[in-house]
Every structure is written in C-alpha cells, then in structure tokens.
Tab-separated table of C-alpha atoms in Angstrom:
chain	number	residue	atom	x	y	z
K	794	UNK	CA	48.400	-1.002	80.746
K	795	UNK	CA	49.667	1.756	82.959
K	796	UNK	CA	49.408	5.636	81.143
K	797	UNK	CA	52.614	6.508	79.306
K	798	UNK	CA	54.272	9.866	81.193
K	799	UNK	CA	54.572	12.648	78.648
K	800	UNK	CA	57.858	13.944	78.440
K	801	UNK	CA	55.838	17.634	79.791
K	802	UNK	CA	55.362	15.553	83.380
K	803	UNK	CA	58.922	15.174	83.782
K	804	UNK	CA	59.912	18.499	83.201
K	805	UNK	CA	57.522	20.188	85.801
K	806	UNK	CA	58.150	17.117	88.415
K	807	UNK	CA	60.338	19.578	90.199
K	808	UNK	CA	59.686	23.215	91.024
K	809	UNK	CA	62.215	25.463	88.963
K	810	UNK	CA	63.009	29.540	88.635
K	811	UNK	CA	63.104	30.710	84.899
K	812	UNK	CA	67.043	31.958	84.169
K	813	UNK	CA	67.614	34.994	82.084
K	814	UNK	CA	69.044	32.960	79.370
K	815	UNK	CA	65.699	31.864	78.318
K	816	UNK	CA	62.899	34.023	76.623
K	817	UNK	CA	60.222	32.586	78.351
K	818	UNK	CA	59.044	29.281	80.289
K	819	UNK	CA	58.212	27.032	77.176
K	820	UNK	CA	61.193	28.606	75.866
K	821	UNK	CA	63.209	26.771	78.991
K	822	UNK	CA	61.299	23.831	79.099
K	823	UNK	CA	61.469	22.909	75.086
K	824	UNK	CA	65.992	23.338	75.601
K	825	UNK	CA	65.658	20.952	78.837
K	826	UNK	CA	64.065	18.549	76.372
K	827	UNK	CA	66.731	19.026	73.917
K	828	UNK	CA	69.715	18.902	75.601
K	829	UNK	CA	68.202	15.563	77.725
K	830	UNK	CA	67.747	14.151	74.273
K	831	UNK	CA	71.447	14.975	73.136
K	832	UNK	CA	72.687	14.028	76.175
K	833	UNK	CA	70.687	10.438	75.633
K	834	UNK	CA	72.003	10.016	72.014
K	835	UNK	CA	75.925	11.354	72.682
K	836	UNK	CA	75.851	8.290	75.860
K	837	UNK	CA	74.392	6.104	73.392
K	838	UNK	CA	77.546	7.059	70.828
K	839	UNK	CA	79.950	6.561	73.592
K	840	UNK	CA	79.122	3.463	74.946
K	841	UNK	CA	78.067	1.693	71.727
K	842	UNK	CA	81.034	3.113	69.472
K	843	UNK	CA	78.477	4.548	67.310
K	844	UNK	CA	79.983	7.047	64.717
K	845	UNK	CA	78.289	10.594	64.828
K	846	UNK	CA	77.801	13.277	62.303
K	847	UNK	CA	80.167	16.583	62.567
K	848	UNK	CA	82.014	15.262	65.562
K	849	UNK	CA	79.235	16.301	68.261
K	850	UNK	CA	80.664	14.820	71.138
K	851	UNK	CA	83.728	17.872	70.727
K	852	UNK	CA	80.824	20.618	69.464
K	853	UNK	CA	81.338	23.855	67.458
K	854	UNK	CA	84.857	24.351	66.598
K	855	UNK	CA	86.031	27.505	68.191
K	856	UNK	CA	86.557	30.685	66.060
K	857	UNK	CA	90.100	31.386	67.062
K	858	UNK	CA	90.921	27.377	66.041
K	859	UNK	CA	89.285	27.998	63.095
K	860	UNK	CA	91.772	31.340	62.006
K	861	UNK	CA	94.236	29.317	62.765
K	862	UNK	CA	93.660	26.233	60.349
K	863	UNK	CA	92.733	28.514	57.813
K	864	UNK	CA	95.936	31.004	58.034
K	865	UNK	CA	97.661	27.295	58.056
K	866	UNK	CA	96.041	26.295	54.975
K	867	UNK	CA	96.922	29.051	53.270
K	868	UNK	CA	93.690	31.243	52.657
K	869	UNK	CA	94.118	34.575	53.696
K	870	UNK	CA	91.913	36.124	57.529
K	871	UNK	CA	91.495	39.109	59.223
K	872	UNK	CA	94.559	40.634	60.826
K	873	UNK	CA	93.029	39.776	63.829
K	874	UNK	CA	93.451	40.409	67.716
K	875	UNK	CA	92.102	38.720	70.870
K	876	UNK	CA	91.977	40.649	74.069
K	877	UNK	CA	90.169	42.271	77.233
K	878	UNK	CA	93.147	44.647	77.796
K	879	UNK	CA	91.657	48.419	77.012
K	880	UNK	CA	95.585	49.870	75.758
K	881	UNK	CA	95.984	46.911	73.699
K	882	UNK	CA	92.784	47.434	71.866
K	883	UNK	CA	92.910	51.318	71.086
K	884	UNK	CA	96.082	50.476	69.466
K	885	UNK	CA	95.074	47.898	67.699
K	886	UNK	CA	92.116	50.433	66.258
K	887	UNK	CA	94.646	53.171	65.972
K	888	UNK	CA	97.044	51.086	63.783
K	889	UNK	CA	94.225	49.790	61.418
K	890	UNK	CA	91.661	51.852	61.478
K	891	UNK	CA	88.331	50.397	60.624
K	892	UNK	CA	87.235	47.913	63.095
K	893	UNK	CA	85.274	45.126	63.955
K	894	UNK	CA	84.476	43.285	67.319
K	895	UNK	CA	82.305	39.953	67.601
K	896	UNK	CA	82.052	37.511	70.243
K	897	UNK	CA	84.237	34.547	70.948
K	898	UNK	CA	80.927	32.451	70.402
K	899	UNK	CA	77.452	32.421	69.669
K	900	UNK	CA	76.136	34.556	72.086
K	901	UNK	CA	72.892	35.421	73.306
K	902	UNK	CA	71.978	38.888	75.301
K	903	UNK	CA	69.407	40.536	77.052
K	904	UNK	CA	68.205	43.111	74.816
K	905	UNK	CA	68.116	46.581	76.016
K	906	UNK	CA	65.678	48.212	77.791
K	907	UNK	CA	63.568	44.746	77.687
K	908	UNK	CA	61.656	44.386	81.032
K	909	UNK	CA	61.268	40.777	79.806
K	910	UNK	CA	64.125	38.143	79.709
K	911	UNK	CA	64.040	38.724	75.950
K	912	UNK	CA	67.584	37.657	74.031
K	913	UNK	CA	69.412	38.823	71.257
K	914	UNK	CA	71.695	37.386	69.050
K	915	UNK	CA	75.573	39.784	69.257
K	916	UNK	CA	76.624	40.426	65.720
K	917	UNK	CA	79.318	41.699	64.154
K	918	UNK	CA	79.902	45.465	64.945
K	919	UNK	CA	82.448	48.397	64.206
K	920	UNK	CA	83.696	49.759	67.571
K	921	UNK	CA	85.888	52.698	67.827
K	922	UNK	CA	88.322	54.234	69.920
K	923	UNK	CA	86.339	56.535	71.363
K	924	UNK	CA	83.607	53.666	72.536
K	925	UNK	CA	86.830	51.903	74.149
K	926	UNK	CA	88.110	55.041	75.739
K	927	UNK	CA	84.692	55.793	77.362
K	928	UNK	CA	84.559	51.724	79.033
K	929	UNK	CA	86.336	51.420	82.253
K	930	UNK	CA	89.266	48.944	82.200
K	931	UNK	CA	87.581	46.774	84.109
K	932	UNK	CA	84.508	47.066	81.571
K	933	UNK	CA	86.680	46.009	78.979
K	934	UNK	CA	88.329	43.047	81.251
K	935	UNK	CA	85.342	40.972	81.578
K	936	UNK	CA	84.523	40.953	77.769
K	937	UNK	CA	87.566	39.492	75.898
K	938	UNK	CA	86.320	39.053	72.219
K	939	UNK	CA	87.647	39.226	68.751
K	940	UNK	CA	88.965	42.627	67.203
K	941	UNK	CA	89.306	42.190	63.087
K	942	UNK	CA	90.686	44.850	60.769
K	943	UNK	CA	87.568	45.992	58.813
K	944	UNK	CA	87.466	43.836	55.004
K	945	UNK	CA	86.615	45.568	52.368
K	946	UNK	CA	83.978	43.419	50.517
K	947	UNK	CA	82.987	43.220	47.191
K	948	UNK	CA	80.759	40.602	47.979
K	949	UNK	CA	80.557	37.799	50.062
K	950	UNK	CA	80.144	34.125	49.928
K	951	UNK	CA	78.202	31.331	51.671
K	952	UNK	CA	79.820	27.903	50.704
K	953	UNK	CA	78.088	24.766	51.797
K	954	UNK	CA	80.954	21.802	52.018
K	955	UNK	CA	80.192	18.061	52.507
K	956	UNK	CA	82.816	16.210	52.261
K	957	UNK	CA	85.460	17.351	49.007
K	958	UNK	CA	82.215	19.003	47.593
K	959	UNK	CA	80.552	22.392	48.048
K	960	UNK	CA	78.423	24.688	46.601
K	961	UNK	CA	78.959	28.432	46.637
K	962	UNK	CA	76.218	31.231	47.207
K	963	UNK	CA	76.808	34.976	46.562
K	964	UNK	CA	75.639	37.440	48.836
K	965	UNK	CA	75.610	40.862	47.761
K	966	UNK	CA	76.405	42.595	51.063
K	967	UNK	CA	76.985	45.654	50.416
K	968	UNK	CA	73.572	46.561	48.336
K	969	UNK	CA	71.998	47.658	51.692
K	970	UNK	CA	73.515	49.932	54.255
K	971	UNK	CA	71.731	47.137	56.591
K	972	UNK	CA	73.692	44.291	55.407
K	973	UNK	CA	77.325	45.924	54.732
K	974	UNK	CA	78.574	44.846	58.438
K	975	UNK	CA	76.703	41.982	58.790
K	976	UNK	CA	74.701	40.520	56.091
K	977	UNK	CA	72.329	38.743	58.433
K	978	UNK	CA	70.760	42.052	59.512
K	979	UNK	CA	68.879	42.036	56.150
K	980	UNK	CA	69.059	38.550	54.982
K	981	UNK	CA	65.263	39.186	54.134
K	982	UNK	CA	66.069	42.116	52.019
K	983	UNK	CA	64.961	41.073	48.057
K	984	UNK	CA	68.262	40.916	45.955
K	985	UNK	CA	70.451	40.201	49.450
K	986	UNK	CA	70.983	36.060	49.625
K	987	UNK	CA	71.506	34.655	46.165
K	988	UNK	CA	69.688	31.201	45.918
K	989	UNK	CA	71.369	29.865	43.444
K	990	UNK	CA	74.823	29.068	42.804
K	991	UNK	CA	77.271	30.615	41.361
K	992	UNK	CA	81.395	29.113	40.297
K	993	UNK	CA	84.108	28.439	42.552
K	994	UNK	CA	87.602	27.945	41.687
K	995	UNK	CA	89.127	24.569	42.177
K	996	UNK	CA	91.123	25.768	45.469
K	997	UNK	CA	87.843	26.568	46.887
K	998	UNK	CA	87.163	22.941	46.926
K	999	UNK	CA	90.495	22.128	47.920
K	1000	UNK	CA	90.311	24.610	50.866
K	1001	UNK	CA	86.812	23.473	52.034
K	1002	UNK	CA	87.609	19.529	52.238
K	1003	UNK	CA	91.032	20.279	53.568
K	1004	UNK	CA	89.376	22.677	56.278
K	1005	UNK	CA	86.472	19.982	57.311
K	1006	UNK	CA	89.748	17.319	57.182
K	1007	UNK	CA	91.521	19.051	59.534
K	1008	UNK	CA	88.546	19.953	61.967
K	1009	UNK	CA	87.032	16.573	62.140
K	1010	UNK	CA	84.305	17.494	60.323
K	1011	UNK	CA	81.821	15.876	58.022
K	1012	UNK	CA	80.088	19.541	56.169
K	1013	UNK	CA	79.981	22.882	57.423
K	1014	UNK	CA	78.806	26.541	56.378
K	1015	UNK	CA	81.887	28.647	55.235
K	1016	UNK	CA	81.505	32.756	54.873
K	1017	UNK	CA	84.118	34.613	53.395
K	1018	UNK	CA	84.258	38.235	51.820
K	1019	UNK	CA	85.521	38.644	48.616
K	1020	UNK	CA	87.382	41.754	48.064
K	1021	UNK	CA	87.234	44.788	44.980
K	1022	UNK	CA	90.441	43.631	43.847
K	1023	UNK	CA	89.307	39.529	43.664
K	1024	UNK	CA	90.994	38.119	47.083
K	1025	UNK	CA	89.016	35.738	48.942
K	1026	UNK	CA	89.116	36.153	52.691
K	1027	UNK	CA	88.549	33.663	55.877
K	1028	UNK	CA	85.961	34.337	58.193
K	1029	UNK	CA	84.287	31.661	59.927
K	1030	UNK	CA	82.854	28.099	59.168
K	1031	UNK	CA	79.759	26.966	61.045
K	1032	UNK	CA	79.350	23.176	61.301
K	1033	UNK	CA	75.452	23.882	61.794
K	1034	UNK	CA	74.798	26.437	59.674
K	1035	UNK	CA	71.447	27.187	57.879
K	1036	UNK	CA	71.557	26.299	54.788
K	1037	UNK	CA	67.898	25.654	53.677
K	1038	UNK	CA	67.535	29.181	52.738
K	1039	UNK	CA	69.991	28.916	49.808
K	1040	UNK	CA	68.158	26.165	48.315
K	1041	UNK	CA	66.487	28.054	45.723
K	1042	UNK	CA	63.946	25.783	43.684
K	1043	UNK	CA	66.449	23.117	42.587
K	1044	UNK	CA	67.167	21.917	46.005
K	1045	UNK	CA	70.881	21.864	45.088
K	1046	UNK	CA	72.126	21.833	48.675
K	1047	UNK	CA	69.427	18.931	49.793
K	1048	UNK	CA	71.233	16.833	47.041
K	1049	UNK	CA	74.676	17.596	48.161
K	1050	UNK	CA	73.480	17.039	51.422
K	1051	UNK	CA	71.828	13.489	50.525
K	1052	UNK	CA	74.830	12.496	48.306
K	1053	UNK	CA	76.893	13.258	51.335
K	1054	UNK	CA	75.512	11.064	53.815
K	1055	UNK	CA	74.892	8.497	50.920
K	1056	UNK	CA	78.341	7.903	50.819
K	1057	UNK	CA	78.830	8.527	54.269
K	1058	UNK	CA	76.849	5.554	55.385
K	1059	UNK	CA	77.947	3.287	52.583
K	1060	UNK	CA	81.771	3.755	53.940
C-alpha cells in the first residue's frame, strides 16, 4: 500500500513568500488548510444541495446590513455615519460630540512598531476632531469606516440566539476604565463577563428570532448596551461569536446550542 501524503506535503509542494497578513509561517500554512477544507465542504453543499449551518456559503452579514434590519425591526442603533470624506466626519463629531469609529469588518493590523508581521485585532475607539483634522484628506479617503455617536451604557449585554430562543449575559462594562469602550479589552478582568444568565424581556426574544429570520440565519451572538435610563440599544450580531466563555458551570448555552440543532436536524 502506497504512504498516505500528509496534508503538511501539500502545502510546502510549492515554494511560497509569507504575506503580512499572517503572524508567522505555521500561522499561514494552518489558514491554507482551513480555507481548502471550507472550500471542500461549501462545493460539497453546492453540488449535493446539502443544507448548511448560518448560511456560510453568503458569510458574515455585514455591519451596515445589520443597522439596517435592526432600525427596521424596531430596536433602537447608533446614530450612525459611514464615510472616508474628512468635512463630513468633523461634522459629524462636532454635531454629537462623543465619538466612536470601528471598522467595516473584522480587521486585522500590523501592530505598531512590530518588526515582525505580528497582527492586531481594530477595536472600537473614540476619535476626535482634532485626530481627523491632523489626517490628510487623502489619509482619511482610503479608510472609510463606521462613525457612531458615543452610547452611554449602563451595562451591556451578550445574547446568544438559536432559533426563537436566547439566553442573555450581562457585562458590566463600565467597572473598568479598560472595558468602558470596548469590553473585550478586559474580558479577563474578575467581575467583567457575567457567566450566568440573567432575564430578558419577551421582545428580546422576539427581536433576536426576527433578526436571525431576516438574515438567514440559524444563531448568532447579539451585543447591545443598555442605557442609565433602561433603553436597549443595537450594536452588532456575530453569527460566529464566542460563546463558550459565558457558559458558566451549567453549560446553559451548550444546551441551547444542542436543543437547537436537535430540532434543526429533525426538521
């Protein structure tokens, strides 16, 4: 019997260059052997008729889609702007004050002053005028992203949704300096991610199966902010969003997960 090929041979069968979007060789070499996989399993769904989980042959929902069928739904967003056009953004921070810019997508970045091709993950920041003024305009023309009036939070919430159901997590954002603009700078922080969870309202569950409905979705990871006087705002939903970390010790997500696909794969 001839020696199987390890999946390693085919990957250095040609001679390659290491892009910058990559950490490191292995780094490279272990999303070659991903996406070949995907690719395999998303012909496999299209020439078999298979059904798939989340819609994966369209990806992530876009965040500017995903505004939009949640202003149409009714839950409140962001007054929100998308632009690379330096006059329209300074007055778009002049007229609201506080405010934050994030990318159009997940996005990955050389970190700076990294002699490596190390990458970092762009979070959610506040930007000013003054940071605007100081870019040229062509500076600010090759980075359209999202401009949000600043939310005043309370606290924030992580809601898993499968299906009609979802659970609800609180995170207490603003208990760490860290954590106020973007809570995933000190998820880690003791007292941060709450791992159990805590009551929704009915129209949370409305608003979550509606959403995944209307997105061609089968779960996703929903964060809004809740605000000091009770009003629940929009931010994003992220069909592969981590999850396990909420489990706490009941493993209450793993069962909504399990129920889920249960009745997914008995329809």
């Amino acid at each position: 019997m001839a020696a199987s090929v390890q999946h390693e041979d085919w990957w250095w069968l040609r001679s390659k260059h290491r892009t910058i979007r990559y950490s490191s060789a292995d780094d490279q070499r272990r999303s070659f052997e991903a996406t070949t996989r995907r690719d395999v399993a998303l012909s496999l769904i299209a020439a078999r008729g298979c059904r798939c989980f989340n819609n994966e042959q369209r990806g992530l929902p876009d965040k500017l889609t995903q505004l939009d069928v949640a202003r149409s739904l009714g839950c409140a967003i962001p007054d929100t702007l998308i632009s690379c056009d330096k006059a329209e953004i300074i007055a778009f921070i002049q007229a609201f004050g506080r405010t934050i810019v994030k990318p159009l997508s997940i996005s990955f970045a050389p970190a700076y002053g990294s002699d490596d091709a190390t990458l970092i993950s762009i979070m959610a920041n506040l930007v000013t005028v003054a940071e605007i003024s100081a870019a040229s305009d062509e500076q600010v023309a090759t980075f359209p992203a999202i401009y949000q009036a600043y939310v005043e939070k309370s606290y924030e919430l992580r809601v898993v949704a499968f299906g009609d159901a979802c659970l609800g997590f609180r995170i207490d954002s603003q208990a760490s300096p860290r954590s106020a603009i973007d809570w995933r700078r000190a998820e880690r922080l003791p007292g941060i991610v709450g791992r159990e969870p805590v009551p929704l309202p009915p129209e949370m569950q409305d608003f979550t199966g509606a959403f995944l409905r209307r997105s061609h979705l089968h779960s996703g990871v929903f964060d809004f902010a809740v605000t000091p006087d009770g009003k629940t705002v929009f931010f994003e939903c992220n069909p592969s969003g981590q999850w396990a970390d909420l489990d706490g010790t009941h493993g209450s997500v793993t069962r909504l997960f399990a129920d889920g696909f249960e009745s997914l794969l008995s329809s």
